[in-house]
Amino acid sequence: MSAPILVRATDAEVLAASGVTLLADTPATNGHLTSHRSIFQPGKEGAPPHLHREASELFYVLTGNLRVLTGETLTTLHAGDFLVVPPGTPHAFEAAGDSTAEVLFVLTHAKPRFDYYRLLEGVYRGDTDPAVLATTSDTYDNHYVESPTWIGR
């Protein structure tokens, strides 16, 4: 990165069906990071268990509460809480309780991810078969895993 990156709220790409707002991706940050904001509705899973082989994922809860799986541990994050999930750690997340959760995500040492979120948007809208996601694991460093802890929550 040779210059600051400013993304105005009015200029950010919003993926309405999935609740994702795209902020900065690795091509714009010279490979340093990718970042987005997500809003999770109560009772709707945010992301199933998965891991990133290369990227660390940072969570900062802006509003609400977020239930997070890290490894086989369930934790509830509250507004103002910060979490870093290192590469290779299975994790999943969803709104906890009966209010929405708004979370800022930053992935470091990440592959470009905006097209992954656009693909997810198609799944949320019903335009894309969810099975397509499994074919993109290496492209987006998003590898789905099984978790009895998450299933039993």
mmCIF file of N, CA and C in Angstrom, residues 5-8 11-16 18 20-30 32-38 52 104-108 110-125 133 136 139-142:
data_model
loop_
_atom_site.group_PDB
_atom_site.id
_atom_site.type_symbol
_atom_site.label_atom_id
_atom_site.label_comp_id
_atom_site.label_asym_id
_atom_site.label_seq_id
_atom_site.Cartn_x
_atom_site.Cartn_y
_atom_site.Cartn_z
ATOM 1 N N ILE A 5 -6.282 4.182 2.165
ATOM 2 C CA ILE A 5 -7.490 3.716 1.488
ATOM 3 C C ILE A 5 -8.684 4.231 2.285
ATOM 4 N N LEU A 6 -9.527 4.981 1.642
ATOM 5 C CA LEU A 6 -10.723 5.503 2.279
ATOM 6 C C LEU A 6 -11.927 4.963 1.520
ATOM 7 N N VAL A 7 -12.824 4.308 2.236
ATOM 8 C CA VAL A 7 -14.063 3.816 1.642
ATOM 9 C C VAL A 7 -15.212 4.507 2.373
ATOM 10 N N ARG A 8 -15.866 5.400 1.698
ATOM 11 C CA ARG A 8 -17.014 6.096 2.278
ATOM 12 C C ARG A 8 -18.196 5.123 2.351
ATOM 13 N N ASP A 11 -20.113 4.714 -0.699
ATOM 14 C CA ASP A 11 -19.440 4.092 -1.837
ATOM 15 C C ASP A 11 -19.228 2.590 -1.666
ATOM 16 N N ALA A 12 -19.396 2.075 -0.459
ATOM 17 C CA ALA A 12 -19.152 0.658 -0.205
ATOM 18 C C ALA A 12 -20.213 -0.189 -0.899
ATOM 19 N N GLU A 13 -19.783 -1.334 -1.415
ATOM 20 C CA GLU A 13 -20.711 -2.273 -2.050
ATOM 21 C C GLU A 13 -21.448 -3.035 -0.958
ATOM 22 N N VAL A 14 -22.783 -2.971 -1.000
ATOM 23 C CA VAL A 14 -23.611 -3.652 -0.005
ATOM 24 C C VAL A 14 -24.291 -4.841 -0.668
ATOM 25 N N LEU A 15 -24.130 -6.001 -0.062
ATOM 26 C CA LEU A 15 -24.768 -7.224 -0.523
ATOM 27 C C LEU A 15 -25.955 -7.463 0.411
ATOM 28 N N ALA A 16 -27.113 -6.981 0.005
ATOM 29 C CA ALA A 16 -28.264 -6.873 0.900
ATOM 30 C C ALA A 16 -28.785 -8.216 1.407
ATOM 31 N N SER A 18 -27.241 -11.022 2.029
ATOM 32 C CA SER A 18 -26.362 -11.659 3.018
ATOM 33 C C SER A 18 -25.979 -10.730 4.157
ATOM 34 N N VAL A 20 -23.772 -8.244 4.035
ATOM 35 C CA VAL A 20 -22.336 -7.962 3.972
ATOM 36 C C VAL A 20 -22.091 -6.638 3.259
ATOM 37 N N THR A 21 -21.227 -5.817 3.838
ATOM 38 C CA THR A 21 -20.761 -4.594 3.197
ATOM 39 C C THR A 21 -19.271 -4.756 2.940
ATOM 40 N N LEU A 22 -18.871 -4.695 1.673
ATOM 41 C CA LEU A 22 -17.477 -4.879 1.279
ATOM 42 C C LEU A 22 -16.714 -3.570 1.478
ATOM 43 N N LEU A 23 -15.597 -3.634 2.196
ATOM 44 C CA LEU A 23 -14.840 -2.416 2.515
ATOM 45 C C LEU A 23 -13.534 -2.317 1.731
ATOM 46 N N ALA A 24 -12.612 -3.240 1.930
ATOM 47 C CA ALA A 24 -11.336 -3.200 1.201
ATOM 48 C C ALA A 24 -10.866 -4.629 0.984
ATOM 49 N N ASP A 25 -10.410 -4.918 -0.216
ATOM 50 C CA ASP A 25 -9.931 -6.267 -0.532
ATOM 51 C C ASP A 25 -8.434 -6.232 -0.814
ATOM 52 N N THR A 26 -7.829 -7.391 -0.872
ATOM 53 C CA THR A 26 -6.376 -7.480 -0.994
ATOM 54 C C THR A 26 -5.799 -6.775 -2.226
ATOM 55 N N PRO A 27 -6.464 -6.756 -3.378
ATOM 56 C CA PRO A 27 -5.874 -5.996 -4.487
ATOM 57 C C PRO A 27 -5.691 -4.510 -4.154
ATOM 58 N N ALA A 28 -6.628 -3.939 -3.392
ATOM 59 C CA ALA A 28 -6.536 -2.518 -3.032
ATOM 60 C C ALA A 28 -5.523 -2.272 -1.919
ATOM 61 N N THR A 29 -5.261 -3.302 -1.095
ATOM 62 C CA THR A 29 -4.364 -3.128 0.055
ATOM 63 C C THR A 29 -2.991 -3.746 -0.209
ATOM 64 N N ASN A 30 -2.702 -4.034 -1.458
ATOM 65 C CA ASN A 30 -1.427 -4.639 -1.854
ATOM 66 C C ASN A 30 -1.180 -5.950 -1.098
ATOM 67 N N HIS A 32 -2.223 -6.886 1.856
ATOM 68 C CA HIS A 32 -2.116 -6.825 3.311
ATOM 69 C C HIS A 32 -3.342 -7.353 4.037
ATOM 70 N N LEU A 33 -4.539 -6.999 3.559
ATOM 71 C CA LEU A 33 -5.744 -7.413 4.274
ATOM 72 C C LEU A 33 -6.968 -7.289 3.393
ATOM 73 N N THR A 34 -8.038 -7.911 3.864
ATOM 74 C CA THR A 34 -9.361 -7.742 3.288
ATOM 75 C C THR A 34 -10.311 -7.491 4.451
ATOM 76 N N SER A 35 -11.319 -6.642 4.246
ATOM 77 C CA SER A 35 -12.195 -6.278 5.347
ATOM 78 C C SER A 35 -13.628 -6.087 4.863
ATOM 79 N N HIS A 36 -14.554 -6.484 5.718
ATOM 80 C CA HIS A 36 -15.974 -6.287 5.443
ATOM 81 C C HIS A 36 -16.730 -6.161 6.759
ATOM 82 N N ARG A 37 -17.931 -5.657 6.657
ATOM 83 C CA ARG A 37 -18.825 -5.571 7.812
ATOM 84 C C ARG A 37 -20.018 -6.461 7.518
ATOM 85 N N SER A 38 -20.468 -7.198 8.530
ATOM 86 C CA SER A 38 -21.626 -8.080 8.359
ATOM 87 C C SER A 38 -22.659 -7.818 9.436
ATOM 88 N N HIS A 52 -9.367 -21.191 7.756
ATOM 89 C CA HIS A 52 -8.527 -20.581 6.732
ATOM 90 C C HIS A 52 -7.118 -21.118 6.956
ATOM 91 N N LEU A 104 -17.378 -6.145 12.432
ATOM 92 C CA LEU A 104 -16.331 -5.774 11.485
ATOM 93 C C LEU A 104 -15.339 -6.928 11.425
ATOM 94 N N PHE A 105 -15.030 -7.386 10.220
ATOM 95 C CA PHE A 105 -14.079 -8.467 10.007
ATOM 96 C C PHE A 105 -12.866 -7.942 9.244
ATOM 97 N N VAL A 106 -11.695 -8.416 9.632
ATOM 98 C CA VAL A 106 -10.468 -8.151 8.893
ATOM 99 C C VAL A 106 -9.728 -9.475 8.783
ATOM 100 N N LEU A 107 -9.338 -9.852 7.579
ATOM 101 C CA LEU A 107 -8.522 -11.041 7.378
ATOM 102 C C LEU A 107 -7.153 -10.580 6.889
ATOM 103 N N THR A 108 -6.108 -11.070 7.553
ATOM 104 C CA THR A 108 -4.747 -10.715 7.164
ATOM 105 C C THR A 108 -4.084 -11.913 6.502
ATOM 106 N N ALA A 110 -4.520 -12.732 3.592
ATOM 107 C CA ALA A 110 -5.679 -13.340 2.953
ATOM 108 C C ALA A 110 -5.578 -13.297 1.437
ATOM 109 N N LYS A 111 -6.323 -14.191 0.819
ATOM 110 C CA LYS A 111 -6.515 -14.148 -0.625
ATOM 111 C C LYS A 111 -7.656 -13.163 -0.898
ATOM 112 N N PRO A 112 -7.756 -12.670 -2.131
ATOM 113 C CA PRO A 112 -8.900 -11.801 -2.455
ATOM 114 C C PRO A 112 -10.200 -12.531 -2.121
ATOM 115 N N ARG A 113 -11.132 -11.841 -1.460
ATOM 116 C CA ARG A 113 -12.338 -12.506 -0.963
ATOM 117 C C ARG A 113 -13.646 -11.879 -1.440
ATOM 118 N N PHE A 114 -13.614 -10.735 -2.058
ATOM 119 C CA PHE A 114 -14.875 -10.087 -2.411
ATOM 120 C C PHE A 114 -15.721 -10.948 -3.338
ATOM 121 N N ASP A 115 -15.096 -11.662 -4.266
ATOM 122 C CA ASP A 115 -15.879 -12.525 -5.159
ATOM 123 C C ASP A 115 -16.512 -13.686 -4.391
ATOM 124 N N TYR A 116 -15.872 -14.114 -3.309
ATOM 125 C CA TYR A 116 -16.475 -15.144 -2.455
ATOM 126 C C TYR A 116 -17.772 -14.617 -1.843
ATOM 127 N N TYR A 117 -17.747 -13.394 -1.330
ATOM 128 C CA TYR A 117 -18.956 -12.820 -0.722
ATOM 129 C C TYR A 117 -20.040 -12.579 -1.774
ATOM 130 N N ARG A 118 -19.634 -12.240 -2.975
ATOM 131 C CA ARG A 118 -20.619 -12.077 -4.055
ATOM 132 C C ARG A 118 -21.246 -13.426 -4.403
ATOM 133 N N LEU A 119 -20.438 -14.486 -4.371
ATOM 134 C CA LEU A 119 -20.953 -15.840 -4.593
ATOM 135 C C LEU A 119 -21.942 -16.209 -3.483
ATOM 136 N N LEU A 120 -21.578 -15.919 -2.234
ATOM 137 C CA LEU A 120 -22.488 -16.162 -1.111
ATOM 138 C C LEU A 120 -23.795 -15.394 -1.282
ATOM 139 N N GLU A 121 -23.708 -14.195 -1.785
ATOM 140 C CA GLU A 121 -24.905 -13.386 -2.017
ATOM 141 C C GLU A 121 -25.857 -14.128 -2.949
ATOM 142 N N GLY A 122 -25.299 -14.762 -3.982
ATOM 143 C CA GLY A 122 -26.118 -15.554 -4.899
ATOM 144 C C GLY A 122 -26.778 -16.733 -4.200
ATOM 145 N N VAL A 123 -26.066 -17.353 -3.263
ATOM 146 C CA VAL A 123 -26.637 -18.452 -2.484
ATOM 147 C C VAL A 123 -27.795 -17.927 -1.637
ATOM 148 N N TYR A 124 -27.593 -16.805 -0.951
ATOM 149 C CA TYR A 124 -28.646 -16.221 -0.118
ATOM 150 C C TYR A 124 -29.876 -15.846 -0.941
ATOM 151 N N ARG A 125 -29.670 -15.364 -2.157
ATOM 152 C CA ARG A 125 -30.799 -14.976 -3.007
ATOM 153 C C ARG A 125 -31.459 -16.178 -3.666
ATOM 154 N N LEU A 133 -19.976 -23.543 -3.455
ATOM 155 C CA LEU A 133 -19.020 -23.030 -2.462
ATOM 156 C C LEU A 133 -17.902 -24.027 -2.186
ATOM 157 N N THR A 136 -14.750 -23.886 -4.263
ATOM 158 C CA THR A 136 -13.924 -22.675 -4.222
ATOM 159 C C THR A 136 -13.002 -22.622 -3.008
ATOM 160 N N THR A 139 -9.449 -21.448 -3.757
ATOM 161 C CA THR A 139 -9.452 -20.111 -4.350
ATOM 162 C C THR A 139 -9.574 -19.030 -3.289
ATOM 163 N N TYR A 140 -10.464 -19.244 -2.312
ATOM 164 C CA TYR A 140 -10.746 -18.221 -1.307
ATOM 165 C C TYR A 140 -10.227 -18.581 0.087
ATOM 166 N N ASP A 141 -9.491 -19.695 0.206
ATOM 167 C CA ASP A 141 -8.959 -20.140 1.502
ATOM 168 C C ASP A 141 -10.077 -20.221 2.536
ATOM 169 N N ASN A 142 -11.156 -20.871 2.147
ATOM 170 C CA ASN A 142 -12.310 -21.050 3.024
ATOM 171 C C ASN A 142 -12.675 -22.529 2.983
#
